[in-house]
Each structure stands twice: as C-alpha cells, then as structure tokens.
Amino acid sequence: MVLEATMICLDNSEWMRNGDYSPNRFQAQCDAVNLICGAKTQSNPENTVGVMTMAGKGVRVLVTPTSDLGKILACMHGLEIGGESNLTAAIQVAQLALKHRQNKRQQQRIIVFVGSPIKYDKKILESLGKKLKKNNVALDIVDFGESDDGKPEKLESMVSAVNNSDSSHIVHIPPGQNALSDVLISTPIFTGEEGGSGFAAAAAAAAATAGSMGGFDFGVDPNVDPELALALRVSMEEERARQEAAAKKAAEEASTKEKGDAGASGSTDAIMTEADKGAQDDEAALLQQALAMSMDDAKPMSDISTTDPDLALALQMSVEAAKEDSGSQSDMNKVLGDQSFVSSILSSLPGVDPNDPSVKSLLDSLQPEQEKKEDKSDKSEEK
Amino acid sequence: MASAASSTSQRGQVDLVDFVDWSGVECLNQSGSHAIANALKQGYRDDDGLHLASDSDEQLLIYIPFTQMIKLHSIVIKGPEEEGPKTVKLFSNKEHMGFSNVGDYPPSDTVVLSDEQLKGLPIILKYVKFQNVRSLTIFVEDNQGGDDVTTVHKIALFGTTVDTTNMKDLKKIEDH
C-alpha cells in the first residue's frame, strides 16, 4: 500500500521485433505494462503511473504519471518499433518526470524494460544508479530479450548501486513457454515489498493454475474464494472424523465392556454380545453410544480408553475392584433395568425407531437379564 | 555573544525543536542507519554515539517544516573536525527541493563553518531573511575534510514564533 509514482520505460527498438517471446517482444512488453499499471493502481488508488519510450524517434514521454488507467492503456496504441534504445537519457528523463509529479508525498520509482544490448559502460550505469539513490528514486529492471556482452552483470551492478534497503529489484527473464507477464507476476516488481496486493496474489494464482482448476479440492480455487474452500474442507474433515469416531467408539466400548465390569456385568455382557451382532447395523451402534452415555461409570472409561490403552486397563482394574468390593447392584444395571428410561432414550435417538424389531428384541433381552440378576442376588443374600 | 553557549542563548530566543513538524521532515542522501532524527531530535542529538551521515556522496539536503510561522535567529551545527559540514546553505520556504535545483534559487543565507562553530558555537543568521519561515531547507554542500561522507552530530535552531510570544519563556530569560 505504499504511495508511489512510477515511470515505466518501454523498449521499442528494432530488437523488439523478435518473436522469441510470444507473440513478439514488444507485445509481451505491452501486456506486462498493462498488468503493472493495474496492480499499482489497485494497491493504492492514489498511485500514479506514467509511460515513456526509450527508442523510436527518441526518448519520449507518452503520458505523465496519472492514476487514470484508461489514459495509460490508450497511449500504448499505435506505438512503432524502430531505432535504438537510449538507456541513460531515458532514466534521466524519467527522473525529471517524477520530480514534477503533482503529489510530492509519493515515493518515486522507475521500471525499465531492457531488451536491447547495452552500449554503456558499467561505470556510467553505476554513477547513474548512485544519482538515483541520492534523489531517493527506486529502480526496477526487467532484463529480457538480448543477453550478451555482460548485460546481466551491468544491470545487476546498476541495481545494487541504486538499492536502498531492498527497494530496487532486477529480474532476468529468458525466452520460453511462459509469457513475459506471467513470469513477472511472481516477481517482487509486481508484488512490491510488502508481499503483494490482493490483485497481484489473485492474478498470480489464476495464471499459475490456469490449466489445473480441477486439481483443487471441491473444484474451488482457494485463492479465489478462500473462505468457501476452507469451509468445505473443514466440513469434510469433520464428517470423516465423526464417522471414524463413531465406529471407533463402538468397537472400543465393546472391547472395554467385555474386559471390565466382570463383577456385576452379566447383564451388560449379554447386552454386549447382543449388541455385537447388531453392531454391524448403524442403528445398533448409535444405541450402544446412547447406552454407554447413560451409564455413569462406564462413560469416563470409554472416553479415556479411546486415547490410552494402558490407562484404560488400569481404570478397568480399579473399577473391577470397586465393583467386587461393593458387591451390590451396579448403577448401570439399575439404569438399564429402568425400561421406560431406556425406551425414552431410544426414542430420542435420531434414526432409531423404538418399534423396530431389532431394538425391541434388545429391550426384551434387557428385561429377562434384569430379572435373572435380581434372582441371583436374592439367592446369594439368602445364602 | 561569547557567553551565549547554552540553549536559550539570546534574549527571547527559544529552541525551535518543539515547533518542528516531524511528519514532514526529510533528508535526501542520508544513510539508512544514520538518519536525520539522530541530529535533530531532542535526546538523540545530544547523544554522541548517534549522528547523521551521508550516503552516496558528501552532500545532504535536509527539509524541516514547522507547525507554525517562526522567525529564525541562529543555528547550531555540531560535527567532527574532519567529516563535519563546511559550506551550508539555508533556504526558507522552498518546498521539496532536490539536489538538481539547489543552484536555481539564491539561498537565504550561506555559512562556512569554522572549527568553533563545529564545536557548538551558535551561528547568527541574517535575521531579516528569516522573518516568516514555514519550512527550512538546509543544504550541506561539502565537508571539512573533502571525504565522501559528511557526519553531523547535532542541528539546533533558535528563534521565536511569529504569532505568540510565550510570556513564560520571556520570564525564564530575565531570571538569568
């Protein structure tokens, strides 16, 4: 969001006729310029951008720094290729144009597209860079097209002369499949220093994944709509986790119930075995969960047992000991014995119909077990 | 004038650091780690460990806007013997100057610093030229030794405000 005035220097020399960047070097430049202008004005509405040419009839300012995007795009029409690029004069003219910007609070920046070979000395370029630095002007260089005679080194030295705390950058783009603008999007020239505006990031994502939309989960591009993608992903994970937990819990409870509660859990064992048969059925699994939850002392065990088997074993042993000591009817039996309570729980469960035959048979099994249990205890008391 | 060594030197003259509009203070060609605040701000400027240094070459262009109109009477520039500033040009009320147009306008005053002045002796300026100053531009053209880096330890400005003459300040002087 830095307030900035930018001058873009286009290379429209004869070397730009070459087609190693599609469709030709000059068109690639124009596309890149359009994107840069858009990004700059989006990141801060008060930013201004100006455009000038370095070759042709001579160094010429096409449009002075303005925030009007239409004006900038219009001036790029009808540009002719020809002549030789004059880098030093162009940078000096750009500096002058920036000096006379309307809003003096804007930071000054020059973006240069260097596509033709450089005929200047390294020294001259360095002194030019120092002058820019002295006047607090940042410089970005896009090195593409011709690459010979130590052009990259000259440009690198120039940028390091200008550079003041990483405000100036240089990018080397070799010819290849990708368009010039696509490669530029991911560079700091486009994204600026703070790591990018929303426009830049979105454009980068769109361009980079143009061919692989289907690769995203749920067909939603996380960059385009991050909240939606996140919500979808989270709900999928939740659903999966819930199903896993349900299945796991049923299995765990079955195993823990069998291991523990040996003392007074004859009835529960019976229920468990009955439930095991029905456990394949989803409704029975839900039933198991409900029963487990209504059992006070069983509940903490099952919760813990899912996490730590050793701890579960210790708990079970302590529970068993307690149960044997008490020697009385356990609470869970009482709870289970309360037919009305159980049926009320069942009816409140979603997807469980109390009139369902399997459920009914289960309930019936509760009753006789309960009676058997009472008989047993009576007999033991009598003894 | 020889006795006037400390802050409130001449009669009625106040240290103008309180009237500086800090959001607009700029310094061209300063080095990143040695910024203008080291020389201007209360507390920093008296710390000898902190100083203002130039970057690419020996020139410095300091722009200081004020929160109200002031009359500038004198200035103190402290620096080391070799790297301290030599020729200093002052421009009043010229906004946003650059190194390229320092030659375009005649300065309101020019000072060539002597050794005593570098140690902290106040430099009396042409008072008539600084009667209604909204902003001050200080252009350090070269330094004593002729090196690439100019170092400044302290810059202090003395004068009065135009609108109000603070009665409290006057009373303070008369106590001496």
Coordinates of C-alpha atoms in Angstrom, one line a residue:
Chain A
M1 CA 0.0 0.0 0.0
V2 CA 2.9 2.3 -0.5
L3 CA 2.1 5.6 -2.1
E4 CA 4.1 5.6 -5.2
A5 CA 4.6 7.4 -8.5
T6 CA 6.0 5.1 -11.2
M7 CA 7.5 5.8 -14.6
I8 CA 7.7 2.8 -16.9
C9 CA 10.3 2.9 -19.7
L10 CA 9.4 0.8 -22.7
D11 CA 12.0 -0.5 -25.1
N12 CA 10.6 -0.1 -28.6
S13 CA 13.9 -0.5 -30.5
E14 CA 14.3 -2.7 -33.6
W15 CA 15.3 -5.7 -31.3
M16 CA 11.7 -5.8 -30.2
R17 CA 10.5 -7.4 -33.5
N18 CA 11.9 -10.7 -32.4
G19 CA 9.4 -13.4 -31.7
D20 CA 11.1 -15.4 -29.0
Y21 CA 8.5 -14.1 -26.6
S22 CA 5.0 -14.6 -27.9
P23 CA 3.7 -13.0 -29.9
N24 CA 6.7 -10.7 -30.2
R25 CA 8.9 -9.0 -27.7
F26 CA 7.1 -5.7 -28.0
Q27 CA 3.6 -7.1 -27.5
A28 CA 4.8 -9.1 -24.5
Q29 CA 6.1 -5.8 -23.0
C30 CA 2.8 -4.1 -23.5
D31 CA 0.9 -6.9 -21.8
A32 CA 3.3 -6.7 -18.9
V33 CA 2.9 -2.9 -18.7
N34 CA -0.9 -3.2 -18.6
L35 CA -0.7 -5.7 -15.7
I36 CA 1.8 -3.5 -13.8
C37 CA -0.4 -0.4 -14.2
G38 CA -3.4 -2.4 -12.9
A39 CA -1.5 -3.7 -9.9
K40 CA -0.1 -0.4 -8.9
T41 CA -3.4 1.5 -9.1
Q42 CA -5.2 -1.3 -7.3
S43 CA -2.8 -1.5 -4.4
N44 CA -3.3 2.2 -3.7
P45 CA -5.8 4.3 -5.5
E46 CA -3.6 7.4 -5.2
N47 CA -0.7 5.8 -7.0
T48 CA 0.2 7.2 -10.4
V49 CA 1.9 5.6 -13.3
G50 CA 3.5 7.2 -16.4
V51 CA 4.8 5.6 -19.6
M52 CA 7.6 6.6 -21.9
T53 CA 9.6 5.1 -24.8
M54 CA 13.3 4.8 -24.9
A55 CA 13.8 4.3 -28.7
G56 CA 11.8 5.2 -31.7
K57 CA 12.4 8.8 -32.7
G58 CA 14.0 9.4 -29.3
V59 CA 13.2 9.4 -25.7
R60 CA 9.6 10.5 -25.4
V61 CA 7.1 10.7 -22.5
L62 CA 3.8 9.2 -23.7
V63 CA 1.9 10.0 -20.5
T64 CA 3.0 11.8 -17.4
P65 CA 2.2 10.0 -14.1
T66 CA -1.5 9.6 -13.8
S67 CA -3.9 7.3 -11.9
D68 CA -6.2 7.2 -15.0
L69 CA -5.7 3.6 -16.3
G70 CA -7.6 4.3 -19.5
K71 CA -5.3 7.0 -20.5
I72 CA -2.3 4.8 -19.9
L73 CA -3.7 1.9 -22.0
A74 CA -4.8 4.3 -24.8
C75 CA -1.3 5.8 -25.2
M76 CA 0.1 2.3 -25.8
H77 CA -1.8 2.0 -29.0
G78 CA -0.1 2.8 -32.3
L79 CA 3.4 2.7 -30.9
E80 CA 6.0 2.0 -33.5
I81 CA 9.1 -0.2 -33.3
G82 CA 12.3 1.2 -34.5
G83 CA 15.5 3.0 -33.7
E84 CA 17.9 2.4 -30.8
S85 CA 17.2 2.5 -27.1
N86 CA 19.0 5.2 -25.1
L87 CA 19.0 3.9 -21.6
T88 CA 20.8 6.8 -19.7
A89 CA 18.8 9.6 -21.3
A90 CA 15.6 7.6 -20.7
I91 CA 16.3 7.2 -17.0
Q92 CA 17.2 10.9 -16.6
V93 CA 14.0 11.9 -18.3
A94 CA 12.1 9.5 -16.2
Q95 CA 13.7 11.1 -13.1
L96 CA 12.7 14.5 -14.3
A97 CA 9.1 13.4 -14.9
L98 CA 8.9 12.0 -11.4
K99 CA 10.4 15.1 -9.9
H100 CA 7.5 17.2 -11.3
R101 CA 4.8 14.8 -10.0
Q102 CA 1.8 16.5 -8.6
N103 CA 1.7 14.8 -5.2
K104 CA 5.1 15.3 -3.6
R105 CA 4.4 12.7 -0.9
Q106 CA 4.6 9.8 -3.4
Q107 CA 7.7 7.7 -3.5
Q108 CA 9.5 7.7 -6.8
R109 CA 10.0 4.5 -8.8
I110 CA 11.3 3.8 -12.3
I111 CA 10.6 0.5 -14.0
V112 CA 12.8 -0.2 -17.1
F113 CA 12.4 -2.9 -19.7
V114 CA 15.8 -3.6 -21.2
G115 CA 15.5 -5.8 -24.2
S116 CA 18.3 -4.5 -26.4
P117 CA 22.0 -4.7 -25.8
I118 CA 23.6 -2.0 -23.7
K119 CA 26.3 0.1 -25.2
Y120 CA 27.2 1.9 -22.0
D121 CA 30.0 1.3 -19.5
K122 CA 29.4 -0.3 -16.2
K123 CA 30.8 2.9 -14.6
I124 CA 28.4 5.2 -16.3
L125 CA 25.5 3.0 -15.2
E126 CA 26.7 2.8 -11.7
S127 CA 27.1 6.6 -11.4
L128 CA 23.6 6.9 -12.8
G129 CA 22.4 4.5 -10.1
K130 CA 24.1 6.5 -7.4
K131 CA 22.4 9.6 -8.6
L132 CA 19.0 7.9 -8.4
K133 CA 19.8 6.7 -4.9
K134 CA 20.8 10.2 -3.9
N135 CA 17.5 11.5 -5.0
N136 CA 15.6 8.7 -3.3
V137 CA 14.4 7.1 -6.5
A138 CA 13.9 3.3 -6.6
L139 CA 14.7 1.4 -9.8
D140 CA 13.3 -1.9 -11.1
I141 CA 14.9 -3.5 -14.2
V142 CA 13.3 -6.2 -16.3
D143 CA 16.1 -7.8 -18.2
F144 CA 14.9 -9.8 -21.2
G145 CA 15.5 -10.2 -25.0
E146 CA 19.1 -9.8 -26.0
S147 CA 21.6 -11.2 -23.5
D148 CA 25.2 -10.6 -24.4
D149 CA 28.3 -8.6 -23.6
G150 CA 27.9 -8.9 -19.9
K151 CA 24.4 -7.2 -20.0
P152 CA 23.2 -9.0 -16.8
E153 CA 26.2 -8.0 -14.8
K154 CA 26.0 -4.4 -15.9
L155 CA 22.4 -4.2 -14.9
E156 CA 23.0 -6.0 -11.6
S157 CA 25.7 -3.5 -10.7
M158 CA 23.3 -0.7 -11.5
V159 CA 20.6 -2.0 -9.3
S160 CA 23.0 -2.6 -6.4
A161 CA 24.2 1.0 -6.7
V162 CA 20.6 2.2 -6.6
N163 CA 19.4 -0.2 -4.0
N164 CA 18.4 1.3 -0.7
S165 CA 17.1 -1.3 1.8
D166 CA 15.7 -3.6 -0.9
S167 CA 13.5 -1.2 -2.6
S168 CA 15.0 -1.8 -6.1
H169 CA 14.9 -5.1 -7.9
I170 CA 16.1 -6.8 -11.1
V171 CA 14.5 -9.7 -12.9
H172 CA 16.1 -11.7 -15.7
I173 CA 13.6 -13.4 -18.0
P174 CA 14.9 -15.9 -20.5
P175 CA 12.7 -16.6 -23.6
G176 CA 10.5 -19.6 -23.2
Q177 CA 7.0 -21.0 -23.0
N178 CA 5.6 -18.7 -20.4
A179 CA 4.5 -15.2 -21.3
L180 CA 6.6 -12.3 -20.1
S181 CA 3.8 -11.0 -17.9
D182 CA 3.2 -14.4 -16.3
V183 CA 6.7 -14.7 -15.2
L184 CA 6.7 -11.1 -14.0
I185 CA 3.7 -11.6 -11.8
S186 CA 5.6 -13.7 -9.3
T187 CA 8.5 -11.3 -9.0
P188 CA 8.9 -8.6 -6.4
I189 CA 8.5 -6.0 -9.1
F190 CA 4.9 -6.9 -9.3
T191 CA 4.2 -7.8 -5.8
G192 CA 6.0 -4.9 -4.2
E193 CA 7.9 -5.1 -1.0
E194 CA 5.1 -6.0 1.5
G195 CA 4.5 -9.3 -0.2
G196 CA 1.8 -8.3 -2.6
S197 CA -1.5 -6.7 -3.0
G198 CA -4.6 -8.8 -3.3
F199 CA -4.7 -8.2 -7.0
A200 CA -1.2 -9.4 -7.6
A201 CA -1.8 -12.5 -5.5
A202 CA -5.0 -13.4 -7.2
A203 CA -3.6 -12.8 -10.6
A204 CA -0.6 -15.0 -9.8
A205 CA -2.8 -17.8 -8.6
A206 CA -5.1 -17.6 -11.6
A207 CA -2.3 -17.5 -14.0
A208 CA -0.3 -20.3 -12.4
T209 CA -3.2 -22.7 -12.1
A210 CA -4.9 -21.9 -15.3
G211 CA -4.5 -25.4 -16.5
S212 CA -5.2 -27.2 -13.3
M213 CA -8.5 -25.9 -12.0
G214 CA -9.8 -29.4 -11.4
G215 CA -6.7 -30.2 -9.2
F216 CA -8.2 -28.3 -6.4
D217 CA -10.4 -30.0 -3.8
F218 CA -14.1 -29.4 -4.3
G219 CA -13.4 -27.5 -7.5
V220 CA -12.9 -24.3 -5.7
D221 CA -9.8 -22.3 -6.1
P222 CA -8.6 -21.5 -2.6
N223 CA -7.1 -18.2 -3.9
V224 CA -10.3 -17.0 -5.4
D225 CA -12.6 -17.9 -2.6
P226 CA -10.5 -18.9 0.5
E227 CA -13.4 -18.9 2.9
L228 CA -15.5 -21.2 0.9
A229 CA -12.7 -23.6 0.2
L230 CA -11.8 -23.6 3.9
A231 CA -15.4 -24.2 5.0
L232 CA -15.8 -27.1 2.6
R233 CA -12.5 -28.7 3.7
V234 CA -13.3 -28.4 7.4
S235 CA -16.8 -29.9 7.0
M236 CA -15.4 -32.8 5.0
E237 CA -12.9 -33.5 7.7
E238 CA -15.4 -33.1 10.5
E239 CA -17.7 -35.6 8.7
R240 CA -14.9 -38.1 8.3
A241 CA -13.7 -37.7 11.9
R242 CA -17.2 -38.1 13.2
Q243 CA -17.7 -41.3 11.3
E244 CA -14.4 -42.6 12.4
A245 CA -15.0 -41.7 16.0
A246 CA -18.4 -43.4 15.9
A247 CA -17.1 -46.6 14.6
K248 CA -14.1 -46.5 16.8
K249 CA -16.2 -45.7 19.9
A250 CA -18.5 -48.6 19.2
A251 CA -15.6 -51.0 18.8
E252 CA -13.8 -49.6 21.8
E253 CA -16.8 -49.8 24.1
A254 CA -17.5 -53.3 23.0
S255 CA -13.9 -54.4 23.9
T256 CA -13.7 -52.4 27.1
K257 CA -17.1 -53.6 28.3
E258 CA -16.0 -57.2 27.7
K259 CA -12.8 -56.7 29.6
G260 CA -14.0 -54.8 32.5
D261 CA -17.2 -54.9 34.7
A262 CA -16.6 -58.6 35.3
G263 CA -18.1 -58.4 38.8
A264 CA -21.7 -57.5 38.1
S265 CA -21.9 -57.2 34.4
G266 CA -23.6 -60.4 33.4
S267 CA -26.4 -58.5 32.0
T268 CA -24.2 -56.0 30.3
D269 CA -22.2 -58.8 28.8
A270 CA -25.3 -60.3 27.4
I271 CA -26.3 -56.9 26.0
M272 CA -22.9 -56.5 24.6
T273 CA -23.0 -59.8 22.8
E274 CA -26.4 -59.0 21.5
A275 CA -25.2 -55.6 20.6
D276 CA -22.1 -57.0 18.9
K277 CA -24.3 -58.9 16.5
G278 CA -26.3 -55.8 15.9
A279 CA -23.2 -53.6 15.8
Q280 CA -22.9 -54.1 12.1
D281 CA -26.1 -52.2 12.0
D282 CA -25.7 -48.5 12.3
E283 CA -28.7 -48.1 14.5
A284 CA -27.3 -50.6 17.0
A285 CA -24.0 -48.6 17.0
L286 CA -26.0 -45.5 17.9
L287 CA -27.8 -47.4 20.5
Q288 CA -24.5 -48.6 22.0
Q289 CA -23.4 -45.0 22.2
A290 CA -26.6 -43.9 23.9
L291 CA -26.4 -46.8 26.4
A292 CA -22.8 -46.0 27.1
M293 CA -23.6 -42.4 27.7
S294 CA -26.3 -43.2 30.1
M295 CA -24.0 -45.4 32.1
D296 CA -22.3 -43.1 34.6
D297 CA -19.2 -45.1 35.5
A298 CA -18.8 -46.6 32.1
K299 CA -18.6 -43.3 30.3
P300 CA -15.3 -41.9 31.6
M301 CA -13.7 -45.3 30.9
S302 CA -14.8 -45.4 27.3
D303 CA -13.7 -41.8 26.7
I304 CA -10.3 -42.4 28.1
S305 CA -9.9 -45.8 26.6
T306 CA -10.0 -44.4 23.1
T307 CA -6.9 -42.5 23.8
D308 CA -4.7 -44.6 26.1
P309 CA -5.0 -48.3 26.3
D310 CA -2.7 -48.7 29.3
L311 CA -4.6 -46.1 31.3
A312 CA -7.8 -47.8 30.3
L313 CA -6.5 -51.1 31.6
A314 CA -5.6 -49.5 34.9
L315 CA -9.0 -47.9 35.2
Q316 CA -10.7 -51.1 34.3
M317 CA -8.9 -52.9 37.1
S318 CA -9.7 -50.3 39.6
V319 CA -13.3 -50.4 38.5
E320 CA -13.4 -54.1 38.8
A321 CA -12.0 -53.9 42.3
A322 CA -14.5 -51.3 43.3
K323 CA -17.3 -53.4 41.8
E324 CA -16.3 -56.5 43.6
D325 CA -16.0 -54.7 46.9
S326 CA -19.3 -53.2 46.7
G327 CA -20.9 -56.4 45.6
S328 CA -24.1 -54.6 45.1
Q329 CA -26.1 -53.9 42.0
S330 CA -24.3 -51.5 39.8
D331 CA -25.8 -48.3 38.8
M332 CA -25.8 -49.2 35.2
N333 CA -27.9 -52.2 35.8
K334 CA -30.4 -50.1 37.6
V335 CA -30.4 -47.6 34.7
L336 CA -30.8 -50.4 32.2
G337 CA -33.4 -52.0 34.2
D338 CA -35.5 -48.9 34.0
Q339 CA -37.2 -49.9 30.9
S340 CA -39.1 -46.6 30.5
F341 CA -35.9 -44.6 30.8
V342 CA -34.2 -46.7 28.1
S343 CA -37.1 -46.5 25.7
S344 CA -37.2 -42.8 26.2
I345 CA -33.6 -42.5 25.3
L346 CA -34.1 -44.7 22.3
S347 CA -37.0 -42.7 21.0
S348 CA -34.9 -39.5 21.3
L349 CA -32.1 -41.0 19.2
P350 CA -32.3 -40.0 15.6
G351 CA -32.8 -42.9 13.3
V352 CA -33.7 -45.3 16.0
D353 CA -37.3 -46.4 15.9
P354 CA -38.4 -48.0 19.2
N355 CA -40.8 -50.2 17.3
D356 CA -38.0 -51.6 15.2
P357 CA -37.8 -55.3 15.8
S358 CA -34.1 -55.4 16.4
V359 CA -34.4 -52.7 19.0
K360 CA -37.4 -54.4 20.6
S361 CA -35.6 -57.7 20.9
L362 CA -32.7 -55.9 22.5
L363 CA -35.1 -54.3 25.0
D364 CA -36.7 -57.6 25.7
S365 CA -33.4 -59.1 26.4
L366 CA -32.8 -56.4 29.0
Q367 CA -35.8 -57.4 31.0
P368 CA -35.1 -61.1 31.5
E369 CA -31.5 -60.4 32.2
Q370 CA -32.6 -58.0 34.8
E371 CA -34.9 -60.5 36.4
K372 CA -32.3 -63.2 36.3
K373 CA -29.9 -60.8 38.0
E374 CA -32.3 -60.0 40.8
D375 CA -33.0 -63.6 41.4
K376 CA -29.2 -64.3 41.6
S377 CA -28.6 -61.6 44.2
D378 CA -31.6 -62.7 46.2
K379 CA -30.3 -66.2 46.2
S380 CA -26.8 -65.0 47.3
E381 CA -28.3 -62.9 50.1
E382 CA -30.3 -65.8 51.2
K383 CA -27.2 -67.9 51.4
Chain B
M1 CA 27.7 36.8 22.5
A2 CA 30.6 34.7 23.9
S3 CA 28.5 34.0 27.0
A4 CA 25.7 32.6 24.9
A5 CA 26.6 28.9 24.9
S6 CA 23.6 27.0 26.2
S7 CA 20.1 26.5 24.7
T8 CA 18.2 29.7 25.4
S9 CA 21.0 31.9 24.3
Q10 CA 19.9 35.3 23.1
R11 CA 17.0 37.3 24.6
G12 CA 13.7 35.7 23.8
Q13 CA 15.2 33.1 21.5
V14 CA 13.8 29.6 22.0
D15 CA 14.9 26.3 20.9
L16 CA 12.6 25.6 17.9
V17 CA 12.7 21.8 18.2
D18 CA 9.2 22.0 19.7
F19 CA 7.8 23.6 16.6
V20 CA 9.2 21.1 14.1
D21 CA 6.5 19.2 12.2
W22 CA 8.1 15.7 12.4
S23 CA 5.9 14.0 9.9
G24 CA 7.3 16.2 7.1
V25 CA 11.0 16.1 8.0
E26 CA 13.0 14.7 5.1
C27 CA 16.7 14.2 4.4
L28 CA 18.0 13.3 1.0
N29 CA 21.1 11.2 0.7
Q30 CA 21.1 10.2 4.3
S31 CA 22.5 6.8 5.2
G32 CA 19.9 4.3 6.4
S33 CA 21.5 3.6 9.8
H34 CA 22.4 7.3 10.5
A35 CA 19.2 9.2 9.9
I36 CA 18.2 12.9 10.4
A37 CA 16.5 12.2 13.7
N38 CA 19.8 11.5 15.2
A39 CA 20.8 15.1 14.7
L40 CA 17.6 16.9 15.2
K41 CA 15.5 15.1 17.8
Q42 CA 15.7 16.0 21.5
G43 CA 17.7 13.4 23.3
Y44 CA 19.2 11.9 20.2
R45 CA 21.1 14.9 19.2
D46 CA 23.0 15.2 22.4
D47 CA 24.0 11.5 22.3
D48 CA 27.4 11.5 20.7
G49 CA 27.0 7.9 19.7
L50 CA 24.2 8.9 17.3
H51 CA 24.9 11.0 14.3
L52 CA 23.6 11.8 10.8
A53 CA 25.8 10.6 7.9
S54 CA 25.5 11.0 4.2
D55 CA 25.3 8.1 1.8
S56 CA 26.3 8.2 -1.9
D57 CA 28.3 11.4 -1.6
E58 CA 29.1 14.1 0.8
Q59 CA 26.0 16.3 0.1
L60 CA 23.0 16.4 2.3
L61 CA 19.6 18.0 1.8
I62 CA 17.5 18.4 4.9
Y63 CA 14.0 19.7 4.7
I64 CA 12.4 20.8 8.0
P65 CA 8.7 22.1 8.1
F66 CA 7.4 23.8 11.1
T67 CA 4.0 23.7 12.8
Q68 CA 3.7 27.4 12.7
M69 CA 5.4 30.5 11.4
I70 CA 8.7 31.2 13.1
K71 CA 11.5 33.7 12.9
L72 CA 14.9 32.1 12.8
H73 CA 17.6 33.8 14.6
S74 CA 20.6 31.4 14.9
I75 CA 21.6 27.9 14.3
V76 CA 24.0 25.4 15.9
I77 CA 25.7 22.7 13.9
K78 CA 27.9 20.3 15.7
G79 CA 30.1 17.8 13.9
P80 CA 33.5 16.2 13.9
E81 CA 36.5 18.1 12.7
E82 CA 37.2 16.2 9.5
E83 CA 33.8 15.0 8.4
G84 CA 31.8 17.9 9.7
P85 CA 30.0 20.1 7.2
K86 CA 31.8 23.1 5.7
T87 CA 29.6 25.0 3.4
V88 CA 26.0 25.1 4.4
K89 CA 23.2 26.9 2.5
L90 CA 19.9 27.7 4.0
F91 CA 16.7 28.2 2.1
S92 CA 13.5 29.4 3.7
N93 CA 10.0 28.4 2.5
K94 CA 11.2 26.4 -0.5
E95 CA 9.2 23.1 -0.5
H96 CA 10.6 19.8 -1.7
M97 CA 13.9 20.9 -3.2
G98 CA 16.1 18.4 -4.9
F99 CA 19.9 18.3 -5.5
S100 CA 19.3 19.5 -9.0
N101 CA 17.6 22.7 -8.1
V102 CA 19.8 23.9 -5.3
G103 CA 21.5 26.1 -7.8
D104 CA 18.3 27.6 -9.1
Y105 CA 17.5 29.9 -6.2
P106 CA 19.8 32.1 -4.2
P107 CA 20.0 30.8 -0.7
S108 CA 18.5 32.9 2.1
D109 CA 21.9 32.6 3.9
T110 CA 25.2 30.8 3.4
V111 CA 27.5 29.7 6.2
V112 CA 31.0 28.4 6.0
L113 CA 31.6 26.6 9.3
S114 CA 34.7 27.3 11.4
D115 CA 36.1 24.9 13.9
E116 CA 34.5 26.7 16.9
Q117 CA 31.1 26.7 15.2
L118 CA 31.5 22.9 14.6
K119 CA 32.0 22.5 18.3
G120 CA 28.7 24.2 19.1
L121 CA 29.1 27.9 18.8
P122 CA 25.8 29.4 17.6
I123 CA 25.8 30.9 14.1
I124 CA 23.9 34.2 13.9
L125 CA 21.9 34.4 10.7
K126 CA 20.6 37.2 8.6
Y127 CA 17.5 37.7 10.8
V128 CA 15.8 39.9 8.2
K129 CA 15.7 37.0 5.7
F130 CA 14.1 34.6 8.1
Q131 CA 11.1 36.6 9.3
N132 CA 8.2 34.3 8.3
V133 CA 9.6 30.8 8.0
R134 CA 7.2 27.9 7.4
S135 CA 9.9 25.5 6.3
L136 CA 13.6 25.4 6.3
T137 CA 15.9 23.6 3.8
I138 CA 19.5 23.0 4.8
F139 CA 21.9 22.1 2.0
V140 CA 25.2 20.8 3.1
E141 CA 27.4 21.2 0.1
D142 CA 30.7 19.8 1.3
N143 CA 32.6 18.8 4.4
Q144 CA 35.8 19.9 6.1
G145 CA 38.0 17.1 5.0
G146 CA 36.7 16.6 1.5
D147 CA 35.7 13.0 2.0
D148 CA 32.8 11.1 0.7
V149 CA 30.9 11.0 3.9
T150 CA 29.7 14.0 5.9
T151 CA 28.8 13.5 9.5
V152 CA 26.7 15.8 11.7
H153 CA 26.1 15.3 15.4
K154 CA 23.6 18.0 16.2
I155 CA 21.5 20.6 14.5
A156 CA 19.7 23.0 16.7
L157 CA 17.6 26.0 15.6
F158 CA 16.9 29.1 17.7
G159 CA 14.3 31.8 17.2
T160 CA 10.9 32.9 18.1
T161 CA 7.4 32.2 16.9
V162 CA 5.5 34.8 15.0
D163 CA 2.1 34.5 16.4
T164 CA 2.7 34.2 20.1
T165 CA 5.5 35.4 22.3
N166 CA 5.4 33.0 25.2
M167 CA 5.4 35.0 28.3
K168 CA 6.7 32.1 30.3
D169 CA 9.8 31.9 28.2
L170 CA 10.5 35.6 28.5
K171 CA 10.3 35.3 32.2
K172 CA 12.8 32.5 32.2
I173 CA 15.4 34.6 30.4
E174 CA 15.0 37.5 32.7
D175 CA 15.9 35.3 35.6
H176 CA 19.5 35.0 34.3

